[in-house]
Tab-separated table of C-alpha atoms and ligand atoms in Angstrom:
chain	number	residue	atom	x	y	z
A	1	UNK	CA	86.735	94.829	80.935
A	2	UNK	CA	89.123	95.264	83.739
A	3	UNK	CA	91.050	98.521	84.378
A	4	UNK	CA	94.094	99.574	86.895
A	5	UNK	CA	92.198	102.451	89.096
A	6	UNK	CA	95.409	104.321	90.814
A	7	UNK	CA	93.290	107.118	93.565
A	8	UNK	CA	96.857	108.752	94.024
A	9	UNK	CA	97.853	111.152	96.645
A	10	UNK	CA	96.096	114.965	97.791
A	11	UNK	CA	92.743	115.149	95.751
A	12	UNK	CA	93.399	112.033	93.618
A	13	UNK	CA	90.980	109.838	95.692
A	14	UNK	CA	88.131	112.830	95.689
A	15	UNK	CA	88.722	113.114	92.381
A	16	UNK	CA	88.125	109.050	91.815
A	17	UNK	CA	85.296	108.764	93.497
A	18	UNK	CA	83.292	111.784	91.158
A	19	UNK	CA	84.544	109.782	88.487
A	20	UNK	CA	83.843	106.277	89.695
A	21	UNK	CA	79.770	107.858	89.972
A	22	UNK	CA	80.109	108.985	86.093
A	23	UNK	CA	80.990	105.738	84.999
A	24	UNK	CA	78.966	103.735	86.895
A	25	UNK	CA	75.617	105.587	85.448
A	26	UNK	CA	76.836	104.947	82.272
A	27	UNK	CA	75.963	101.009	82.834
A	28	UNK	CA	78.586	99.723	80.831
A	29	UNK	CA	80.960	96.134	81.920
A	30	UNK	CA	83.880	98.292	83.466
A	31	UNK	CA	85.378	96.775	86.356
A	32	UNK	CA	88.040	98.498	88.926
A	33	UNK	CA	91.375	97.282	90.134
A	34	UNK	CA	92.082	99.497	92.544
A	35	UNK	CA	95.817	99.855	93.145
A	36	UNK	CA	98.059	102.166	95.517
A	37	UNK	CA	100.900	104.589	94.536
A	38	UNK	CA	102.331	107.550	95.893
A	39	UNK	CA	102.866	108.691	99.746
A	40	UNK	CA	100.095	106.386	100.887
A	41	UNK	CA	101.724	103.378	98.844
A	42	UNK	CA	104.871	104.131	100.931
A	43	UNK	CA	103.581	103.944	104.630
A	44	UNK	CA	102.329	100.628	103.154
A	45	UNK	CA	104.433	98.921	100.801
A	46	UNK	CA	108.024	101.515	101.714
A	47	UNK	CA	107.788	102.115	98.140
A	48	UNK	CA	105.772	104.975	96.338
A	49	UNK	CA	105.300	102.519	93.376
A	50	UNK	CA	104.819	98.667	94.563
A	51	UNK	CA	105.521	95.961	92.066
A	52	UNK	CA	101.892	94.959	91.954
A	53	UNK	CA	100.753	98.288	90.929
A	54	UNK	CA	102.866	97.953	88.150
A	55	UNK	CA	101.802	93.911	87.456
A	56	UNK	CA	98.273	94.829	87.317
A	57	UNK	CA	98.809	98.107	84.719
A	58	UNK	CA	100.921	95.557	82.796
A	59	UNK	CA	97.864	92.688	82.708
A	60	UNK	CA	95.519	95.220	82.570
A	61	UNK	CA	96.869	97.162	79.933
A	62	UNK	CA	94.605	100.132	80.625
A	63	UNK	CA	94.744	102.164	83.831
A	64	UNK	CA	92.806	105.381	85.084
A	65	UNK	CA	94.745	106.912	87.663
A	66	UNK	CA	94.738	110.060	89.852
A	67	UNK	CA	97.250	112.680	90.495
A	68	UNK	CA	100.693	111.452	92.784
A	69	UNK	CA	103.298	113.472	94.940
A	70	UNK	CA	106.922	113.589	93.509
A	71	UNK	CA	108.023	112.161	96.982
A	72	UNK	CA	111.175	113.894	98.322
A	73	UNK	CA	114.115	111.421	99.096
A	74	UNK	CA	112.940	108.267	98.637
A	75	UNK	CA	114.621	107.042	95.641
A	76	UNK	CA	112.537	108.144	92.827
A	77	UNK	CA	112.611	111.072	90.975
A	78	UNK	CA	108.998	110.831	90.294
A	79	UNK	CA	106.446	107.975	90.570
A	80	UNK	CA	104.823	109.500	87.264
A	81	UNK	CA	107.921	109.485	85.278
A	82	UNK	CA	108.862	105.827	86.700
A	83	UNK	CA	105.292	104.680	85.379
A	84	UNK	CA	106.039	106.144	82.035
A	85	UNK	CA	109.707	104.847	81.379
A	86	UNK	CA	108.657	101.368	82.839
A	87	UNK	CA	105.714	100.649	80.781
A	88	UNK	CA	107.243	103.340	77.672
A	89	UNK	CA	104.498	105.069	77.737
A	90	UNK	CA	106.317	107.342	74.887
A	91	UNK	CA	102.728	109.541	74.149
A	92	UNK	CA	101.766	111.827	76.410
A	93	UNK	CA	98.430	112.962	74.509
A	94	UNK	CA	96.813	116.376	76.428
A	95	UNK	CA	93.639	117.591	74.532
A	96	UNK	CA	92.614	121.430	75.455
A	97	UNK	CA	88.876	122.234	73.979
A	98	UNK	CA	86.905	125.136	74.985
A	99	UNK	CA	83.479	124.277	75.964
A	100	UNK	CA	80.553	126.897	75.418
A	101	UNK	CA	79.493	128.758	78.434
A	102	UNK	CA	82.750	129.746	80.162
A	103	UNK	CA	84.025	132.838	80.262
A	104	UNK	CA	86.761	132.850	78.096
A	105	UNK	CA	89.056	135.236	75.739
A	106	UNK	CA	88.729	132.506	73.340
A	107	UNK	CA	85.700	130.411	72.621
A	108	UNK	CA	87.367	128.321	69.894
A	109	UNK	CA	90.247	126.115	70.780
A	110	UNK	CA	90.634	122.528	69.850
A	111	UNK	CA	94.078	121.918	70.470
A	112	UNK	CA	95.850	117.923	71.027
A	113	UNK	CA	99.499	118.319	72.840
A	114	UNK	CA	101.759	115.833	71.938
A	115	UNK	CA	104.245	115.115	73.710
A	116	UNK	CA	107.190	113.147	73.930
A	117	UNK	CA	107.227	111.327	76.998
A	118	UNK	CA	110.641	109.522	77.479
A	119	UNK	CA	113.497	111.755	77.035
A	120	UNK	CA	114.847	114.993	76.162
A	121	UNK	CA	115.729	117.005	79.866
A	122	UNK	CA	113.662	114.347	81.616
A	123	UNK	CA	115.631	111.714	80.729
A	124	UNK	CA	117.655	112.075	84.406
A	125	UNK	CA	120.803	112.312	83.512
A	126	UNK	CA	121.580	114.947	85.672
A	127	UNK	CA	124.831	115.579	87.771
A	128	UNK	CA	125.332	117.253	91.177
A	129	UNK	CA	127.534	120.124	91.780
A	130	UNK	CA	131.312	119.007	92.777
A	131	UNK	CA	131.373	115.509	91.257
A	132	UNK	CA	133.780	113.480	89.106
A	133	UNK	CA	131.546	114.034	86.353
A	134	UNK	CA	130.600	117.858	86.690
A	135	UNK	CA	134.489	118.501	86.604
A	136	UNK	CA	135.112	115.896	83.738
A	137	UNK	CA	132.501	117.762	81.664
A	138	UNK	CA	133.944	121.229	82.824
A	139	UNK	CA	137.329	120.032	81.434
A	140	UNK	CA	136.341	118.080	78.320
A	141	UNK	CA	134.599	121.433	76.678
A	142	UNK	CA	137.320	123.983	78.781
A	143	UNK	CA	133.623	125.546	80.242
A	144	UNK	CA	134.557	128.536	82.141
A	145	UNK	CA	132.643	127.160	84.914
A	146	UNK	CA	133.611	126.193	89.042
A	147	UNK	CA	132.793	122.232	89.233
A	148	UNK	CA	132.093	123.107	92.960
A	149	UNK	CA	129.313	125.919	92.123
A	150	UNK	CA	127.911	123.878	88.834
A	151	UNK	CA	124.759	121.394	88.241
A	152	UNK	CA	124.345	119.476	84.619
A	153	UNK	CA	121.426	118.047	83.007
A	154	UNK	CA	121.393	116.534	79.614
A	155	UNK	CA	119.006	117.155	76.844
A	156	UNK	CA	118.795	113.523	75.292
A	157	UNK	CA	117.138	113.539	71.955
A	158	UNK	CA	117.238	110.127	69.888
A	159	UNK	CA	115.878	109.084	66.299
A	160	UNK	CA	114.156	106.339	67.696
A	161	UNK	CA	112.190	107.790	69.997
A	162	UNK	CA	111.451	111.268	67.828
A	163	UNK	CA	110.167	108.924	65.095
A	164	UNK	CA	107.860	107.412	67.541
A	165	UNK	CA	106.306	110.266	68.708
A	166	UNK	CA	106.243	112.012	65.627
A	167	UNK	CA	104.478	109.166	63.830
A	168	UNK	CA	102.209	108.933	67.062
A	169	UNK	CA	101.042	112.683	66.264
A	170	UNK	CA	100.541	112.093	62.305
A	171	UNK	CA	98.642	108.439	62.925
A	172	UNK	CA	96.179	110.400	65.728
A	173	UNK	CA	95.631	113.528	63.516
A	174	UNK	CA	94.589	110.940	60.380
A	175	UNK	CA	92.501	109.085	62.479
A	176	UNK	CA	90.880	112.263	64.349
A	177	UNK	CA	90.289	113.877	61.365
A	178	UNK	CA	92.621	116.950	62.276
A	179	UNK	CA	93.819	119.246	59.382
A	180	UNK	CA	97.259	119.931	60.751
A	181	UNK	CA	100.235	119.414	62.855
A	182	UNK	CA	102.739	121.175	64.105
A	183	UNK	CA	106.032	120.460	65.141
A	184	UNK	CA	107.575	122.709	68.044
A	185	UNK	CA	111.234	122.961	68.852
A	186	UNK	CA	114.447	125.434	68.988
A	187	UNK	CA	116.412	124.098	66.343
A	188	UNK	CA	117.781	127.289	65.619
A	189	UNK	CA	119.791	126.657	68.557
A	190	UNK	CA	119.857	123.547	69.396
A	191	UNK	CA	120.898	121.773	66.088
A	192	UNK	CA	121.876	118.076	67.157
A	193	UNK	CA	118.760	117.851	69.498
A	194	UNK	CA	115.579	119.718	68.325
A	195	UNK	CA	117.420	120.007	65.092
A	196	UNK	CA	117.305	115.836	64.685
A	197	UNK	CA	113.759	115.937	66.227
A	198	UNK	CA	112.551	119.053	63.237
A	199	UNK	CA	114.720	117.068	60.616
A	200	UNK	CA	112.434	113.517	61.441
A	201	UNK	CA	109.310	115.340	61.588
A	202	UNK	CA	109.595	116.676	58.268
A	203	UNK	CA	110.947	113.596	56.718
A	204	UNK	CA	107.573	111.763	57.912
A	205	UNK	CA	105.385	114.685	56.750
A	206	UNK	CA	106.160	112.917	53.557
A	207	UNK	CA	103.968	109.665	54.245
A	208	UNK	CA	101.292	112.084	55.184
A	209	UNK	CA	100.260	114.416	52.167
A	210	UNK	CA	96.760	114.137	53.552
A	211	UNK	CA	97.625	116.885	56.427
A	212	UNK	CA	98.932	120.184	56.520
A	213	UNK	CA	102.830	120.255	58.420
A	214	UNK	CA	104.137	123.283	59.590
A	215	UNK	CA	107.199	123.771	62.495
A	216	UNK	CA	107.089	126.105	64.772
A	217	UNK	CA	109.923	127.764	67.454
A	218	UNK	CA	109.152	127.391	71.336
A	219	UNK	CA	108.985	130.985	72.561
A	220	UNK	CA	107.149	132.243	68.653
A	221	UNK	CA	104.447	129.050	69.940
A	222	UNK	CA	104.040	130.520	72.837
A	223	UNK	CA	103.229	134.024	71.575
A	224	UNK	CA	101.476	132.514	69.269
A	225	UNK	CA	99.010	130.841	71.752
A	226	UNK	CA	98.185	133.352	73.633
A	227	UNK	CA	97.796	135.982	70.497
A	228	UNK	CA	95.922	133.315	67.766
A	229	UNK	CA	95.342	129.641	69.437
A	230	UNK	CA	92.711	128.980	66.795
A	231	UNK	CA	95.004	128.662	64.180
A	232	UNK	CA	96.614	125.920	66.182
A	233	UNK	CA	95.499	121.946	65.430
A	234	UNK	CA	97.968	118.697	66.343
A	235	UNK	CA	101.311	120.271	68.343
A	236	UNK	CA	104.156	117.775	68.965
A	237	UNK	CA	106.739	118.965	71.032
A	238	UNK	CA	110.020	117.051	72.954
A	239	UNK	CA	109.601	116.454	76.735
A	240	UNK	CA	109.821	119.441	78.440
A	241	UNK	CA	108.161	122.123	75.752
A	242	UNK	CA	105.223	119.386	75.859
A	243	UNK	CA	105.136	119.912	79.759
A	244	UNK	CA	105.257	123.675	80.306
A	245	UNK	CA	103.087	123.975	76.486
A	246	UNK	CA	100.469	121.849	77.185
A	247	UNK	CA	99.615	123.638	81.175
A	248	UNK	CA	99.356	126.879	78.918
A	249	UNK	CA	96.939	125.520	76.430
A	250	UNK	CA	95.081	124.079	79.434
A	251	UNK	CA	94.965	128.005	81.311
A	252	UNK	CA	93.535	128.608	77.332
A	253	UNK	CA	90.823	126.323	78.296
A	254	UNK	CA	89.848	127.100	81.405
A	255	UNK	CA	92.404	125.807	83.496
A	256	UNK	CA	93.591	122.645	85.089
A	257	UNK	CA	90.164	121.327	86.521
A	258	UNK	CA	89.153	120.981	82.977
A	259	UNK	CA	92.452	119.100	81.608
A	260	UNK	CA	92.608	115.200	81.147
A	261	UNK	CA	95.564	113.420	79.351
A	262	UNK	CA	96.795	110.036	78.704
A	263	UNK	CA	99.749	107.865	78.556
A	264	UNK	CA	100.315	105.506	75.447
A	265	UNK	CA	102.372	103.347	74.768
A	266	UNK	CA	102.333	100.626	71.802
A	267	UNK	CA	99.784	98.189	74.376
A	268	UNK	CA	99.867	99.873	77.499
A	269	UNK	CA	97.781	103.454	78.135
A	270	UNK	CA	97.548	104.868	81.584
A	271	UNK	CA	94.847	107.711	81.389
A	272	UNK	CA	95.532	110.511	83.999
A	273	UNK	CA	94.407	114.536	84.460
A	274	UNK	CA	97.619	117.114	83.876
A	275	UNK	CA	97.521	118.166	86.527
A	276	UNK	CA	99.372	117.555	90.251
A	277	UNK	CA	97.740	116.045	93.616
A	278	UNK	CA	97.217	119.945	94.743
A	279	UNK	CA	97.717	118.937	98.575
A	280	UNK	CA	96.491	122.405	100.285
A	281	UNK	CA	92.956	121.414	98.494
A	282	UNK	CA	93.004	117.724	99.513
A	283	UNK	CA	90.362	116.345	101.526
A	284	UNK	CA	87.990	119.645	101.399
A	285	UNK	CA	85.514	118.091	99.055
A	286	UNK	CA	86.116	121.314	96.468
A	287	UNK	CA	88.322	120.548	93.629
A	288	UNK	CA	87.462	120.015	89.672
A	289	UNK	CA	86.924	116.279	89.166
A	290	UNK	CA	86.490	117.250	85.056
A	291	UNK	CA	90.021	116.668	84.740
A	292	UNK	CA	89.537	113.049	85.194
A	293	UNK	CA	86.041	112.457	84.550
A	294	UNK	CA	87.411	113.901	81.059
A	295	UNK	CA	90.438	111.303	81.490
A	296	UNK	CA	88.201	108.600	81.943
A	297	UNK	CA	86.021	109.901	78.407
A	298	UNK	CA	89.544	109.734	77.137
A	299	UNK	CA	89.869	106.046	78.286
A	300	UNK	CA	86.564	105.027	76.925
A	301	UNK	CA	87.236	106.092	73.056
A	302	UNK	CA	90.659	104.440	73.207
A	303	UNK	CA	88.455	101.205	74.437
A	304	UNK	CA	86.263	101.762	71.403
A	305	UNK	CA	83.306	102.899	73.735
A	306	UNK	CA	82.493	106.027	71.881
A	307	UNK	CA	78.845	106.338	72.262
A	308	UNK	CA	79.765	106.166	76.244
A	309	UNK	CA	82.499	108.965	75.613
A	310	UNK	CA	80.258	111.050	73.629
A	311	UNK	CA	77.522	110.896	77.091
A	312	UNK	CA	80.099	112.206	79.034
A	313	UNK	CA	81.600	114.678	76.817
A	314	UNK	CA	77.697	115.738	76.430
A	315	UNK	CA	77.114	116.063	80.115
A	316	UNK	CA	79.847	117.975	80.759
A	317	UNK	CA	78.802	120.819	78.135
A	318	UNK	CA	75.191	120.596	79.466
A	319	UNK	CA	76.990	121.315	82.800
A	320	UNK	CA	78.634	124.103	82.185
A	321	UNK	CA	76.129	125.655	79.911
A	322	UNK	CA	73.718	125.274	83.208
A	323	UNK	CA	76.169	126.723	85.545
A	324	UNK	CA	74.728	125.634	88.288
A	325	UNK	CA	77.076	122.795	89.870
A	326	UNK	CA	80.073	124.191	88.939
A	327	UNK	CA	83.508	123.983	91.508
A	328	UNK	CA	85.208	127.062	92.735
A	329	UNK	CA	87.453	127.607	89.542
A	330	UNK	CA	84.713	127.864	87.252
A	331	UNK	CA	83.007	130.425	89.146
A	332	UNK	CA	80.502	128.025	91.661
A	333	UNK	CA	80.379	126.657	95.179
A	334	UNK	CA	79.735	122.834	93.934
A	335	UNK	CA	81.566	120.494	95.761
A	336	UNK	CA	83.447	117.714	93.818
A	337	UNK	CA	80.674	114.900	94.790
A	338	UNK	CA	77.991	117.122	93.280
A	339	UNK	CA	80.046	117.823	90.316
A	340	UNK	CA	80.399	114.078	89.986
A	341	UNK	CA	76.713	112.903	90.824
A	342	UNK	CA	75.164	115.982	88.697
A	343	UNK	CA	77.051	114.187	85.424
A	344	UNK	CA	75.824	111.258	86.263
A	345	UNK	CA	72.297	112.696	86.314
A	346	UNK	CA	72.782	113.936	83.201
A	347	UNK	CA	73.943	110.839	81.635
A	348	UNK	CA	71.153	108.372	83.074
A	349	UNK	CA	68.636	111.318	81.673
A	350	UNK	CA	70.235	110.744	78.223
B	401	LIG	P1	99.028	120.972	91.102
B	401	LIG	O1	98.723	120.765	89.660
B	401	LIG	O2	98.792	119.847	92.013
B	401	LIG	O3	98.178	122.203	91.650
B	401	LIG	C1	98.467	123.546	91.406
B	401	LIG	C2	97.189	124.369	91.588
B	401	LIG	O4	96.366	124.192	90.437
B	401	LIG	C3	96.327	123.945	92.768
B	401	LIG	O5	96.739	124.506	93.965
B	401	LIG	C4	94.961	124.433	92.317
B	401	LIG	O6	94.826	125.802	92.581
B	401	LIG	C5	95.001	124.197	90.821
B	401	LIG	N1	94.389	122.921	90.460
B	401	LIG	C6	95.003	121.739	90.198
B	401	LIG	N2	94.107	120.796	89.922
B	401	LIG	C7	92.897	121.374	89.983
B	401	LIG	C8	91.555	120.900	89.812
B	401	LIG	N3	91.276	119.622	89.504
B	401	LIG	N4	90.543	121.776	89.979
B	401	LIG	C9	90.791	123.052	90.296
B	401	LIG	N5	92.017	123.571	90.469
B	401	LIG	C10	93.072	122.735	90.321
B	401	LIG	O7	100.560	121.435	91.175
B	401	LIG	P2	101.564	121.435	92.407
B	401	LIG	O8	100.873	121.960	93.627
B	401	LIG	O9	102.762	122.123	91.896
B	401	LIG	O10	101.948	119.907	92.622
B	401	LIG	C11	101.511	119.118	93.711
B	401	LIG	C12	102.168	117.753	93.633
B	401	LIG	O11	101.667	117.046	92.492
B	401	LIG	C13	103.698	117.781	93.498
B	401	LIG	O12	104.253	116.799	94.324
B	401	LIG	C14	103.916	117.450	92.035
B	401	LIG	O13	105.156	116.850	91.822
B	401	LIG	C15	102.771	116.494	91.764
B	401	LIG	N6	102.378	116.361	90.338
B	401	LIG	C16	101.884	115.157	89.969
B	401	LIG	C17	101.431	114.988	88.674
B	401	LIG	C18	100.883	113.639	88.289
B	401	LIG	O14	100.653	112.804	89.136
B	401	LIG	N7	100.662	113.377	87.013
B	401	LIG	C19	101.446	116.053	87.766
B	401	LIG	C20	101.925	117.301	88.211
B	401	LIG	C21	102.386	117.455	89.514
């Protein structure tokens, strides 16, 4: 099977190449099509995002890919949100475990983010201070606002895609076995955004008796989290809760070296760590590659290569229980190539 490989920008290609040594010991058909995106992609191509990046995720249809700089001034917001609204990848899907071994306050956490990847604040629809459309606003709702001193973003929350995700979250809790989900908002005030996204959760509860539904405020979550994650299951949240909720659950975890995530869309899935492309560490042969070594294990059960997922997943607890080759924020000196060729070891020993 062919897959997009995207190295990315700051650590992304370090990163890549631990992972690239995982999956090669795991002997399996996987074959690379490695793609550029991001600030390299534009001294190349003057765009951070060429067409044929895109053309091959879209033939593809399943890409791993490595952290990218939000360029400054070149026309897009964000590569990563580009990638997402182009291919609709409306699932952002962040799994935070604790493995044994670490340090951590708490040793129990099993925890899927769901987000909503489309909309919501992200959506862009965002207007500068002193334009026709600031002041239009400012009149329309008599805001006791100065157009001249003002910026607006709207919160964009349809039916369509709240159904989407929310149906996402049920459909992956049934089929992972999970006992519950959660739905995270602040309808109390917001009542025609979160208020539409709480009122379409709990209508599809219904077509879902088999798991427990409960809804939960923003700010209570986040108490919540850091008081009593265990109780926590399935979470899906809009846009920008799912960003800022699911880099908490990850700090739960033991931070962003061990966070992977993925992208889905109905036939497209780009699998990609949470994190950024952390430029002051780039090129120093230091950072966590578990984030996307754990990406990639995310890759291989959505490919229906479970016993290969399962290796890595195994390797990766055998590493940290042995705490020997572990990177700087887990407590070691390992560089990312050791990290990566260790797991590897362990796998070809399995
Ligand atoms: P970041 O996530 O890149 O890094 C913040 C800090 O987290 C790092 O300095 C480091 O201390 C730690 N960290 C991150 N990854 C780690 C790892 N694998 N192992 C150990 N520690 C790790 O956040 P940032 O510095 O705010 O963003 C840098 C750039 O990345 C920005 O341009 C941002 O827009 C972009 N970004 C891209 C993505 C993506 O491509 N999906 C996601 C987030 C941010």
């Amino acid at each position: 099977m062919k897959i997009t490989l995207i190295p990315g920008d700051g650590i992304g290609p370090e990163i890549t190449q631990a992972t690239k040594i995982v999956l090669k010991a795991l002997n399996i058909p996987l074959e690379f099509e490695e793609m550029p995106a991001g600030e390299s992609a534009i001294k190349e191509f003057g765009t951070p995002i060429p067409e044929k990046t895109v053309e091959s995720i879209k033939k593809n249809r399943i890409a791993l890919k490595g952290p990218i700089t939000t360029p400054v001034g070149h026309g897009f917001r964000s590569v990563n949100v580009h990638i997402r609204k182009t291919l609709n990848l409306y699932a952002c899907l962040r799994p935070c475990k604790s493995f044994k071994g670490l340090n951590l306050p708490f040793p129990d956490i099993d925890i899927v983010v769901v987000r909503e990847n489309t909309e919501d604040l992200y959506a862009g629809v965002e207007f500068q201070k002193g334009t026709s459309q600031v002041k239009k606003i400012i009149e329309d709702f008599s805001l006791n606002y100065s157009p001249e001193e003002t910026g607006i973003s709207l919160k964009i929350i349809s039916e369509k895609a709240s159904h989407k995700i929310i149906k996402f979250a049920f459909e992956y809790a049934r089929k992972n076995k999970r006992k519950k989900v959660t739905c995270v908002h602040k309808a109390n005030i917001m009542k025609f955004t979160d208020g539409l996204f709480l009122d379409i959760f709990r209508k599809e509860s219904k077509n879902y008796p088999d798991i427990e539904t409960e809804d939960r405020i923003v700010d209570n979550l986040s108490m919540q989290l850091v008081k009593k994650p265990e109780q926590f299951d399935v979470l899906v949240l809009p846009n920008l809760y799912g960003d800022i909720i699911s880099d908490l659950c990850a700090g739960l975890v033991g931070g962003l070296g061990l966070a992977p995530g993925a992208n889905i869309g109905d036939d497209i899935a780009v699998f990609e760590p949470t994190h950024g492309s952390a430029p002051k560490h780039a090129g120093k042969n230091r950072i966590n590659p578990l984030s996307m070594i754990l990406s990639a294990k995310m890759l291989l059960e959505y490919i229906g290569e479970n016993k290969s997922a399962r290796k890595i997943e195994d390797a990766v607890q055998k590493l940290i229980l042995e705490g020997k080759t572990l990177t700087y924020d887990l407590g070691g000196s390992a560089s990312t190539t050791e990290v990566g060729e260790k797991i590897a070891s362990f796998i070809r020993s399995s």
